PDB file of C-alpha atoms in Angstrom:
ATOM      1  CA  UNK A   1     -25.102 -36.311  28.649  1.00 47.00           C
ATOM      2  CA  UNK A   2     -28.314 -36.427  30.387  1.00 50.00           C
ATOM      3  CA  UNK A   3     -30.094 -32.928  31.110  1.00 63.00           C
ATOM      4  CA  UNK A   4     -31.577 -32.555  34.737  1.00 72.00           C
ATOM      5  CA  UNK A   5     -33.358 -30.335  36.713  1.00 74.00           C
ATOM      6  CA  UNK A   6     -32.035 -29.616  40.436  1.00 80.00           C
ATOM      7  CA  UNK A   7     -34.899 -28.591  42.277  1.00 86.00           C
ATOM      8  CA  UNK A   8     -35.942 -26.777  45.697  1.00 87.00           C
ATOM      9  CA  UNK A   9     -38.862 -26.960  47.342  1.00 93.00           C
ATOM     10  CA  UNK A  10     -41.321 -24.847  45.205  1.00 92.00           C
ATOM     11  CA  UNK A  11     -43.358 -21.906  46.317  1.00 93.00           C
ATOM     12  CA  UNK A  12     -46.817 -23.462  46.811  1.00 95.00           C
ATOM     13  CA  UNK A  13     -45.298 -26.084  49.228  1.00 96.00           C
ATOM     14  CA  UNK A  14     -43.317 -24.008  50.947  1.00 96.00           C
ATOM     15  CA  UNK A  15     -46.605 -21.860  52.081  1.00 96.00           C
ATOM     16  CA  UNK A  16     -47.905 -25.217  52.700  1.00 97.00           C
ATOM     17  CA  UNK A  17     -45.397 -26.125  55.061  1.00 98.00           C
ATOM     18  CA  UNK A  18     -45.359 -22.834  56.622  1.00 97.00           C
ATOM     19  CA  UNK A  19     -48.898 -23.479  57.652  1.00 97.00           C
ATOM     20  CA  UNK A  20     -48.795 -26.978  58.580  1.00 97.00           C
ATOM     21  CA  UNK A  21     -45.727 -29.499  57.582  1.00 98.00           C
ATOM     22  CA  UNK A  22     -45.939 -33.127  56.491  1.00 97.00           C
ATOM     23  CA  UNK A  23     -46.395 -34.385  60.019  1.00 97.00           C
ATOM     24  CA  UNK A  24     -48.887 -31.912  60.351  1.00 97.00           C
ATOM     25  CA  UNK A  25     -47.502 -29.795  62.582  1.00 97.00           C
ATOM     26  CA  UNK A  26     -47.872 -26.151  62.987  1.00 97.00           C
ATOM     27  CA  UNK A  27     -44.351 -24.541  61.980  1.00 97.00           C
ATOM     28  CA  UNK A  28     -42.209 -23.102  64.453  1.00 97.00           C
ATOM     29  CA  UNK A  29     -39.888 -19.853  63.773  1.00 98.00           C
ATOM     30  CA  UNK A  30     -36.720 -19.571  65.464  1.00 98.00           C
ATOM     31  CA  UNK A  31     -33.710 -16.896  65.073  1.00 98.00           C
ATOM     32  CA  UNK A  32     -30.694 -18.811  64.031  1.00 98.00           C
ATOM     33  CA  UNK A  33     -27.887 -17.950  66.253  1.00 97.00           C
ATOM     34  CA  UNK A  34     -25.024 -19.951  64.632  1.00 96.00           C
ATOM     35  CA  UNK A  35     -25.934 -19.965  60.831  1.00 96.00           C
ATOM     36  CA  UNK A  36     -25.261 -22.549  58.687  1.00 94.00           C
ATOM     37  CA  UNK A  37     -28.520 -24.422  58.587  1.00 94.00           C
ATOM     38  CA  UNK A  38     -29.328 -25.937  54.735  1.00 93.00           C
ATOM     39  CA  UNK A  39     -32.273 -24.065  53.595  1.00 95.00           C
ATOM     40  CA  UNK A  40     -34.240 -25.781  51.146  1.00 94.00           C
ATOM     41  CA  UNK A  41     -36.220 -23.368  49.997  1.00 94.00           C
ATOM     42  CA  UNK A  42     -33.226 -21.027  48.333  1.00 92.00           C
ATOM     43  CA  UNK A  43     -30.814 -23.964  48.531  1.00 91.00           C
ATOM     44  CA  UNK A  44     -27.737 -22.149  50.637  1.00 91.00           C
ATOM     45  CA  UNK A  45     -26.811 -22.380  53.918  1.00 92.00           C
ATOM     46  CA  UNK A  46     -28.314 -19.619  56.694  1.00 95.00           C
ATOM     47  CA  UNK A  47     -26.402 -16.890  57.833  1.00 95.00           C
ATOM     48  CA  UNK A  48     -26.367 -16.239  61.612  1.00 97.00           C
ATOM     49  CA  UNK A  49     -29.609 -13.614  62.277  1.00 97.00           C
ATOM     50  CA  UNK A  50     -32.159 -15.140  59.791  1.00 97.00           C
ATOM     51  CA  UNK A  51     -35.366 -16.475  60.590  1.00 98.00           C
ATOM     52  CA  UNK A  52     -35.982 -20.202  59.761  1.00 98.00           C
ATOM     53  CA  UNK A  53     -37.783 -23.333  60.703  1.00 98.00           C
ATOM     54  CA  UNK A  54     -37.154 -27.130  61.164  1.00 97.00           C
ATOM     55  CA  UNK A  55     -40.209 -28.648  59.356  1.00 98.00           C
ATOM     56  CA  UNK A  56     -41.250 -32.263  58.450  1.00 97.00           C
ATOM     57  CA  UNK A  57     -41.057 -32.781  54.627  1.00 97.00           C
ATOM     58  CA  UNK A  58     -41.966 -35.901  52.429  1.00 97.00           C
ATOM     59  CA  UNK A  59     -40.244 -35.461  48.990  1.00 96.00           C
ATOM     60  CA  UNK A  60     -41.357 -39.065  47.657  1.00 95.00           C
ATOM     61  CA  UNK A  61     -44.299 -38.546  48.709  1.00 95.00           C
ATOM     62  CA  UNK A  62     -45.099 -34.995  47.064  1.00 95.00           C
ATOM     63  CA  UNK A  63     -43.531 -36.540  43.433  1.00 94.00           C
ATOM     64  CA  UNK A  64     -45.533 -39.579  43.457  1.00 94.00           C
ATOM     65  CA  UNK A  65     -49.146 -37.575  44.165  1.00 94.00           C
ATOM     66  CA  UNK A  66     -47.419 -34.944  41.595  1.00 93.00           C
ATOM     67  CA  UNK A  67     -46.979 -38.444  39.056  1.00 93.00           C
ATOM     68  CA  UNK A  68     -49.604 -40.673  40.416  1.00 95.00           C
ATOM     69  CA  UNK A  69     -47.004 -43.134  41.603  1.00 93.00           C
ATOM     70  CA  UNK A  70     -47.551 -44.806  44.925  1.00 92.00           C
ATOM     71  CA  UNK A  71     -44.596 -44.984  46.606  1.00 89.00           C
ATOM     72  CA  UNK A  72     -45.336 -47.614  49.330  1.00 89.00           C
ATOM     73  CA  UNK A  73     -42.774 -48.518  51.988  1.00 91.00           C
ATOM     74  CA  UNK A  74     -40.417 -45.943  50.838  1.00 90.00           C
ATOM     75  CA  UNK A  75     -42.777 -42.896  51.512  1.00 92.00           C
ATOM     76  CA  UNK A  76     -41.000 -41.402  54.537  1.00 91.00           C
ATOM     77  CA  UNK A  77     -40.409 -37.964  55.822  1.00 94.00           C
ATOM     78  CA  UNK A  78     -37.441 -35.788  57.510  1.00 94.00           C
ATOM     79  CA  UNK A  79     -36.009 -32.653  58.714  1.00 96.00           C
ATOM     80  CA  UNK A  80     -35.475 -30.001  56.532  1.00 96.00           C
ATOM     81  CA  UNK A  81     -34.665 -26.141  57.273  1.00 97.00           C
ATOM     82  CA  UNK A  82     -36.555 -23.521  55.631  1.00 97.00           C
ATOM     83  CA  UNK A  83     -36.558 -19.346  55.845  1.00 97.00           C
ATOM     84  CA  UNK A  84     -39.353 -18.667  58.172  1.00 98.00           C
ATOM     85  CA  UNK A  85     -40.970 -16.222  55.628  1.00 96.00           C
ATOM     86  CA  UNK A  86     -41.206 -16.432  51.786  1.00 94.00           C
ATOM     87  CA  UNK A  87     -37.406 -15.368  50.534  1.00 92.00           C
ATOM     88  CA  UNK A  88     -35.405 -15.151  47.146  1.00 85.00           C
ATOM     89  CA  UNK A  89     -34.785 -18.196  46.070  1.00 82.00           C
ATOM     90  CA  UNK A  90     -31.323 -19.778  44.611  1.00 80.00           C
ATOM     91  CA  UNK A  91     -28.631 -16.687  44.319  1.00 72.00           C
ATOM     92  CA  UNK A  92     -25.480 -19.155  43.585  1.00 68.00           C
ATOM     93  CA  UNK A  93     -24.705 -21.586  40.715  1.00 68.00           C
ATOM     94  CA  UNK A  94     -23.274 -24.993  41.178  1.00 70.00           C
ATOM     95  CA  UNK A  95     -24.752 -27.536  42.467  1.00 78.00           C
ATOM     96  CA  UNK A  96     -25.557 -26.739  46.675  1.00 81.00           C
ATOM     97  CA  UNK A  97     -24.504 -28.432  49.515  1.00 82.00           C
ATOM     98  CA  UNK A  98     -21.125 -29.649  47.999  1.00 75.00           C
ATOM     99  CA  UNK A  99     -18.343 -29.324  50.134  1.00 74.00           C
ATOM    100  CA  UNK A 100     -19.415 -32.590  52.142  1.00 79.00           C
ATOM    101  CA  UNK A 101     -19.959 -36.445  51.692  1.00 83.00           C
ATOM    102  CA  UNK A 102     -23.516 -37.168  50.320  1.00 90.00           C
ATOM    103  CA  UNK A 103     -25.504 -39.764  48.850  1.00 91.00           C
ATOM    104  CA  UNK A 104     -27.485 -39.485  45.236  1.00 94.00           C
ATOM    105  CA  UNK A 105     -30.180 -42.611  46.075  1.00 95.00           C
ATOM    106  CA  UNK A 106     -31.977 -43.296  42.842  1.00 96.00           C
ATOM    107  CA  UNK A 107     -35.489 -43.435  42.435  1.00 95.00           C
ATOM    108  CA  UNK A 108     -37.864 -45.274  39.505  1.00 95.00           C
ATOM    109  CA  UNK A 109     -40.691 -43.748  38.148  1.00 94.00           C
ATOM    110  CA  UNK A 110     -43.104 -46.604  40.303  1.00 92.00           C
ATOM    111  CA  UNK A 111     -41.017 -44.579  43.186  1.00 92.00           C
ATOM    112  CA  UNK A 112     -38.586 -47.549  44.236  1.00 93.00           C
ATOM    113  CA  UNK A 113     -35.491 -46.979  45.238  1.00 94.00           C
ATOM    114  CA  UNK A 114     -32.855 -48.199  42.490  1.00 95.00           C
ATOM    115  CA  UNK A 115     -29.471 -47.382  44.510  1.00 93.00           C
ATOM    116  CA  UNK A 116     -27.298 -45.147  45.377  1.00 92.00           C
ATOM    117  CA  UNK A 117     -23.808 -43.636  45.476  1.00 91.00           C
ATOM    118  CA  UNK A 118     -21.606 -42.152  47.758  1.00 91.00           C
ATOM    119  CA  UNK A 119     -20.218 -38.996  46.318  1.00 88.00           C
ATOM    120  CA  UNK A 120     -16.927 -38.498  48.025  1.00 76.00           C
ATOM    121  CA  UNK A 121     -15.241 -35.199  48.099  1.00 68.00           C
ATOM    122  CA  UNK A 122     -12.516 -36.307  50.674  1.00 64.00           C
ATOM    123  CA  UNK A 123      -9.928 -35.404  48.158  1.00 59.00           C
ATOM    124  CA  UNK A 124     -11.712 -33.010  45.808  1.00 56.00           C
ATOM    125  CA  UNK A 125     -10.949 -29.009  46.601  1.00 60.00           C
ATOM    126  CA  UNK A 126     -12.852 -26.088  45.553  1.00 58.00           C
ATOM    127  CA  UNK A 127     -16.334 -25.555  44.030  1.00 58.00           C
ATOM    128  CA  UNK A 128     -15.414 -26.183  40.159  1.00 69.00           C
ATOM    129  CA  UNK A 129     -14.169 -30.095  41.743  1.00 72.00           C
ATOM    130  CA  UNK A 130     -17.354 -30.087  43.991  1.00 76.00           C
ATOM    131  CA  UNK A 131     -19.519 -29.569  40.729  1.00 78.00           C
ATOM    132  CA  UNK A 132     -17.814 -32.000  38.630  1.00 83.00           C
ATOM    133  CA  UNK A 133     -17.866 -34.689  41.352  1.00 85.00           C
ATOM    134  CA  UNK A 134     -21.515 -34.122  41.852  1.00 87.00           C
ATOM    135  CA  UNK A 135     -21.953 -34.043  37.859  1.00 87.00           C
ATOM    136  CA  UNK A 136     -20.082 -37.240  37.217  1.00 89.00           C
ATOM    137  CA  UNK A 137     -22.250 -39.116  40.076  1.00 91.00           C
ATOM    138  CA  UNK A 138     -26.110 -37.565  38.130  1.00 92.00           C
ATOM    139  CA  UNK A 139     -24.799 -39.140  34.787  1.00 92.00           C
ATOM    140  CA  UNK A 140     -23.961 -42.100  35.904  1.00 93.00           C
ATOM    141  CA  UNK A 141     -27.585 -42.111  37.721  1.00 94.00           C
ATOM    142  CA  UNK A 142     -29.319 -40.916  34.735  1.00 94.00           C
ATOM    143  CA  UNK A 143     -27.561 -43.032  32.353  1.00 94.00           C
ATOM    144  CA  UNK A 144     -29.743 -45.583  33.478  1.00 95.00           C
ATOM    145  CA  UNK A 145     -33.340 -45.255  31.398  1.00 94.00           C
ATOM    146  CA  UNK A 146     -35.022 -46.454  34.458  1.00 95.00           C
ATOM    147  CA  UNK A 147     -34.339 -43.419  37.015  1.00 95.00           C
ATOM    148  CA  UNK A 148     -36.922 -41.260  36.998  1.00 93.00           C
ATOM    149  CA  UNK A 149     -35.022 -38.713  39.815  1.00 93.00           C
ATOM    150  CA  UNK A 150     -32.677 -38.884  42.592  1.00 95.00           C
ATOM    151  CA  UNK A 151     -32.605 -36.812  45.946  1.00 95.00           C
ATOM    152  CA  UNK A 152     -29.318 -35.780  47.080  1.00 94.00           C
ATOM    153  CA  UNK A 153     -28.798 -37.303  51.281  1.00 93.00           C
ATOM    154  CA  UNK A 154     -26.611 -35.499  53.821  1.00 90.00           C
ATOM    155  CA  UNK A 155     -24.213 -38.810  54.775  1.00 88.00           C
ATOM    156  CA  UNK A 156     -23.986 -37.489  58.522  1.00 86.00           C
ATOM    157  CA  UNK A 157     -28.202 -37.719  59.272  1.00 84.00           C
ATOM    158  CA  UNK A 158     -29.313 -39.268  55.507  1.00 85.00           C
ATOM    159  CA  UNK A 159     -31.321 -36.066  55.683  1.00 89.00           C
ATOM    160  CA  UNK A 160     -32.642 -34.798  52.538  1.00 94.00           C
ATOM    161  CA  UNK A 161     -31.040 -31.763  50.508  1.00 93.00           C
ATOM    162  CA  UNK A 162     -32.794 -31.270  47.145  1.00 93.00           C
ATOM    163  CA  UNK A 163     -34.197 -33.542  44.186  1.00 94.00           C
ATOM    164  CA  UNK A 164     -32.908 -33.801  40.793  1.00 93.00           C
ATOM    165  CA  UNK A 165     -35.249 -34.675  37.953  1.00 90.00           C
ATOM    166  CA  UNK A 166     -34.809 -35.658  34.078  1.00 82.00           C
ATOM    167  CA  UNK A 167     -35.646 -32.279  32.478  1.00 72.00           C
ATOM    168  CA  UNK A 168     -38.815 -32.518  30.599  1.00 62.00           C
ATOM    169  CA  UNK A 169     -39.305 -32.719  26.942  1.00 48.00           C
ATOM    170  CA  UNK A 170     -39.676 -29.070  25.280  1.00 46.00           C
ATOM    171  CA  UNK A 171     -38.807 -27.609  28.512  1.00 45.00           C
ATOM    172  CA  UNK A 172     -38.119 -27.863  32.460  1.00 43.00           C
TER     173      UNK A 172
END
């Protein structure tokens, strides 16, 4: 088994996007009435009251300047909902974002897209099935020596949810 790192969007580029997101845009607090909202910064959904933003994020393109990787045609950047101000971080365990069809697209370490799979959760109940579905569909990504990390895609906009990375030698 292949050890991985699921990771949200740090700390340092949160503040960054709080200032000015990938599109360059100034970000834009709103008080969400309905809840539910996947916030990757703490990697939950919102609750109905809390502060958050829409803001334009490029994960490729944040790894490969991280890795010196150019990613070329497949640099892009989405919507992704974050806590208006600087919160706790992850509180559950699991893997987030579960009970739902998403994709795990598979990235190189030149930053080219390898594939992808559907994870399908139609007939999987509860979070224990939700974890093992999602765990089954990471080995099978990184039993392949040539993925480097894999972001995990919303089906119903392809928007992204979080990235999960080949734990480093000697530590995370």
């Amino acid at each position: 088994m292949t050890t991985r790192v699921s990771r949200l969007i740090t700390h340092e580029v949160l503040k960054e996007l709080r200032s000015a997101d990938d599109a360059g845009r100034r970000m834009v607090p709103v008080l969400d009435e309905e809840g539910g909202a996947p916030l990757r910064c703490c990697l939950r959904h919102s609750e109905r009251g809390e502060r958050i933003a829409l803001v334009s994020y490029a994960p490729l393109r944040r790894w490969a300047a991280e890795t010196g990787v150019d990613p070329g045609a497949y640099d892009e950047q989405g919507p992704v909902f974050i806590h208006a101000e600087e919160c706790g971080g992850p509180a559950g365990q699991g893997h987030p974002f579960t009970g739902a069809h998403r994709t795990v697209r598979r990235y190189s370490a030149d930053g080219h897209i390898l594939g992808g799979r559907l994870v399908d959760v139609e007939s999987t109940t509860g979070a224990t099935a939700f974890d093992h579905a999602f765990d089954h569909a990471f080995e099978e990504a990184f039993a392949d020596p040539e993925v480097a990390l894999v972001h995990v895609r919303a089906v119903e906009y392809g928007c992204f949810l979080y990235e999960v990375r080949r734990a480093e030698v000697g530590g995370v």
